[in-house]
Amino acid sequence: ISVERQFKNLVNPTPPGDPAQAESSLKGFLGIPWGATPARFRREMMEQGFVFVQETSNPAYRETRVQFANGEYAGFSVKSIDGLFKHDAMYMASVDITGGSGDSGGDVYDRAKRHLQEQYGTPLEQKNFRQDTVHIWLFPVAGFKPNRVMLHRYNATVMIQFWNQALEDKLNNL
């Protein structure tokens, strides 16, 4: 562990315990648990019928991105799905969705928001990002930052992110 990392851990320590195993109602993405390896993510996504596109890594930062396409998520056409990993542990998944022909990004966004509200209730936060509204659902994790689902739109692309921020923080401090 570098001197810089040791200093960062002293200034901003992560809580003890494993945020991948901590109790939360948001346990991962599409049945794949937080902390899963890229190999497990790849295998389980292919078992669900998604098409593997690529895997990219940045060894200097121990980061990996595994990308899939073609499939369906909650009735929406999937443009891409990315699993994000640090130290071979999944901490985030992101799905870009589109609607049918003739659907605008706003239509897809509104339908996706309704779907997420049916699953998770009213979003707890709304923020503006790049002149668009981001809706955020928070899922408490005892002793850690909450897990979250974020819905936002960038032009015609609608993105839903599933994020275990506490796990990412822990992995950043390794």
Coordinates of C-alpha atoms in Angstrom, one line a residue:
I1 CA 0.0 0.0 0.0
S2 CA 1.4 3.4 -1.0
V3 CA 2.1 6.3 1.4
E4 CA -0.6 8.3 -0.5
R5 CA -3.1 5.5 0.0
Q6 CA -2.2 5.2 3.7
F7 CA -2.7 9.0 4.2
K8 CA -6.1 8.8 2.3
N9 CA -7.2 6.0 4.6
L10 CA -6.3 8.0 7.7
V11 CA -8.1 11.2 6.5
N12 CA -11.1 9.4 5.1
P13 CA -11.4 5.9 6.6
T14 CA -13.9 3.4 5.4
P15 CA -16.1 1.7 8.1
P16 CA -15.1 -1.8 9.2
G17 CA -16.9 -4.7 7.6
D18 CA -17.8 -5.7 4.1
P19 CA -20.2 -3.4 2.2
A20 CA -20.7 -6.2 -0.4
Q21 CA -22.2 -8.4 2.4
A22 CA -24.0 -5.8 4.4
E23 CA -27.8 -6.0 4.6
S24 CA -29.5 -3.9 2.0
S25 CA -32.6 -4.4 -0.1
L26 CA -30.5 -3.6 -3.2
K27 CA -28.2 -6.6 -3.4
G28 CA -26.7 -6.2 -6.8
F29 CA -27.9 -6.2 -10.4
L30 CA -30.2 -8.7 -12.2
G31 CA -29.5 -11.3 -9.5
I32 CA -25.7 -10.8 -9.7
P33 CA -24.5 -9.8 -6.2
W34 CA -22.2 -6.9 -5.3
G35 CA -18.6 -8.1 -5.3
A36 CA -19.1 -10.7 -8.1
T37 CA -16.1 -11.2 -10.3
P38 CA -16.0 -10.2 -14.0
A39 CA -16.0 -13.9 -14.9
R40 CA -19.2 -14.5 -12.9
F41 CA -20.9 -11.3 -14.3
R42 CA -20.0 -12.4 -17.8
R43 CA -21.3 -16.0 -17.3
E44 CA -24.6 -14.9 -15.6
M45 CA -25.3 -12.2 -18.2
M46 CA -24.8 -14.6 -21.1
E47 CA -27.1 -17.1 -19.3
Q48 CA -29.7 -14.4 -19.2
G49 CA -29.4 -14.0 -23.0
F50 CA -27.3 -10.8 -23.3
V51 CA -24.6 -10.7 -25.9
F52 CA -21.0 -10.1 -24.7
V53 CA -19.4 -7.1 -26.4
Q54 CA -16.0 -6.6 -24.8
E55 CA -14.0 -6.5 -21.6
T56 CA -11.6 -3.7 -21.0
S57 CA -9.1 -3.3 -18.1
N58 CA -6.9 -0.6 -16.6
P59 CA -4.3 -2.6 -14.7
A60 CA -2.8 0.5 -13.1
Y61 CA -6.1 1.1 -11.2
R62 CA -7.2 -2.5 -11.0
E63 CA -10.4 -1.5 -12.9
T64 CA -12.4 -3.6 -15.4
R65 CA -15.5 -2.9 -17.5
V66 CA -17.5 -5.8 -18.9
Q67 CA -20.0 -4.7 -21.6
F68 CA -23.0 -6.5 -23.1
A69 CA -25.7 -5.6 -25.6
N70 CA -28.9 -6.9 -27.2
G71 CA -31.5 -8.0 -24.8
E72 CA -34.3 -6.7 -22.7
Y73 CA -34.5 -5.1 -19.3
A74 CA -37.9 -4.5 -17.7
G75 CA -39.6 -4.4 -21.1
F76 CA -37.1 -1.9 -22.7
S77 CA -34.6 -2.7 -25.4
V78 CA -31.1 -2.7 -24.1
K79 CA -28.5 -0.6 -25.9
S80 CA -25.7 -1.7 -23.6
I81 CA -25.1 -3.0 -20.1
D82 CA -21.8 -2.4 -18.3
G83 CA -20.5 -4.1 -15.2
L84 CA -17.9 -2.0 -13.4
F85 CA -15.3 -3.7 -11.2
K86 CA -12.3 -2.7 -9.0
H87 CA -10.0 -5.4 -7.7
D88 CA -12.2 -7.9 -9.5
A89 CA -15.3 -7.0 -7.5
M90 CA -18.5 -5.5 -9.0
Y91 CA -19.5 -2.3 -7.4
M92 CA -21.7 -0.8 -10.2
A93 CA -23.8 -1.8 -13.2
S94 CA -25.3 0.5 -15.7
V95 CA -27.9 -0.2 -18.3
D96 CA -28.6 2.1 -21.3
I97 CA -32.1 1.5 -22.7
T98 CA -34.2 2.6 -25.6
G99 CA -37.8 2.4 -26.5
G100 CA -39.6 1.2 -29.6
S101 CA -39.5 3.1 -32.9
G102 CA -41.1 6.5 -32.5
D103 CA -40.3 6.7 -28.7
S104 CA -38.4 9.8 -27.7
G105 CA -35.8 9.8 -25.0
G106 CA -38.4 11.6 -22.8
D107 CA -41.0 8.8 -23.4
V108 CA -38.5 6.1 -22.4
Y109 CA -37.4 8.1 -19.4
D110 CA -41.0 8.6 -18.1
R111 CA -41.7 4.9 -18.6
A112 CA -38.5 3.9 -16.9
K113 CA -39.2 6.2 -14.0
R114 CA -42.7 4.6 -13.6
H115 CA -41.1 1.2 -13.6
L116 CA -38.6 2.1 -11.0
Q117 CA -41.2 3.8 -8.8
E118 CA -43.3 0.6 -9.0
Q119 CA -40.2 -1.4 -7.8
Y120 CA -38.7 1.0 -5.3
G121 CA -41.2 3.8 -4.5
T122 CA -40.8 7.5 -4.9
P123 CA -37.2 8.6 -5.6
L124 CA -35.6 10.2 -2.5
E125 CA -33.5 12.7 -4.4
Q126 CA -33.6 14.7 -7.6
K127 CA -30.6 16.5 -8.9
N128 CA -29.9 18.4 -12.1
F129 CA -27.0 17.0 -14.1
R130 CA -26.1 18.4 -17.5
Q131 CA -29.4 20.2 -17.6
D132 CA -31.4 17.0 -17.1
T133 CA -33.0 15.7 -13.9
V134 CA -31.5 12.7 -12.2
H135 CA -33.8 10.7 -10.0
I136 CA -32.1 8.7 -7.2
W137 CA -33.5 5.9 -5.0
L138 CA -31.5 5.3 -1.8
F139 CA -31.2 1.9 -0.1
P140 CA -29.8 2.1 3.5
V141 CA -26.9 -0.1 4.4
A142 CA -26.2 -0.3 8.1
G143 CA -22.9 1.5 8.9
F144 CA -22.2 2.4 5.2
K145 CA -23.2 4.9 2.5
P146 CA -26.5 3.8 1.0
N147 CA -26.7 1.8 -2.2
R148 CA -28.5 3.7 -4.9
V149 CA -30.3 3.4 -8.2
M150 CA -30.0 6.5 -10.4
L151 CA -32.1 7.3 -13.5
H152 CA -31.0 9.9 -15.9
R153 CA -31.1 10.8 -19.6
Y154 CA -28.4 12.1 -21.9
N155 CA -30.0 13.2 -25.2
A156 CA -31.9 10.2 -26.4
T157 CA -30.1 7.7 -24.1
V158 CA -31.7 6.7 -20.8
M159 CA -29.4 5.3 -18.3
I160 CA -30.2 3.4 -15.1
Q161 CA -27.2 2.8 -12.7
F162 CA -27.1 0.5 -9.8
W163 CA -24.3 1.5 -7.4
N164 CA -22.8 0.2 -4.2
Q165 CA -20.9 3.4 -3.3
A166 CA -19.6 2.0 0.0
L167 CA -18.1 -1.0 -1.8
E168 CA -16.5 1.3 -4.4
D169 CA -15.0 3.4 -1.5
K170 CA -13.6 0.3 0.1
L171 CA -12.1 -1.0 -3.1
N172 CA -10.6 2.5 -3.8
N173 CA -8.8 2.2 -0.5
L174 CA -7.1 -1.2 -1.2

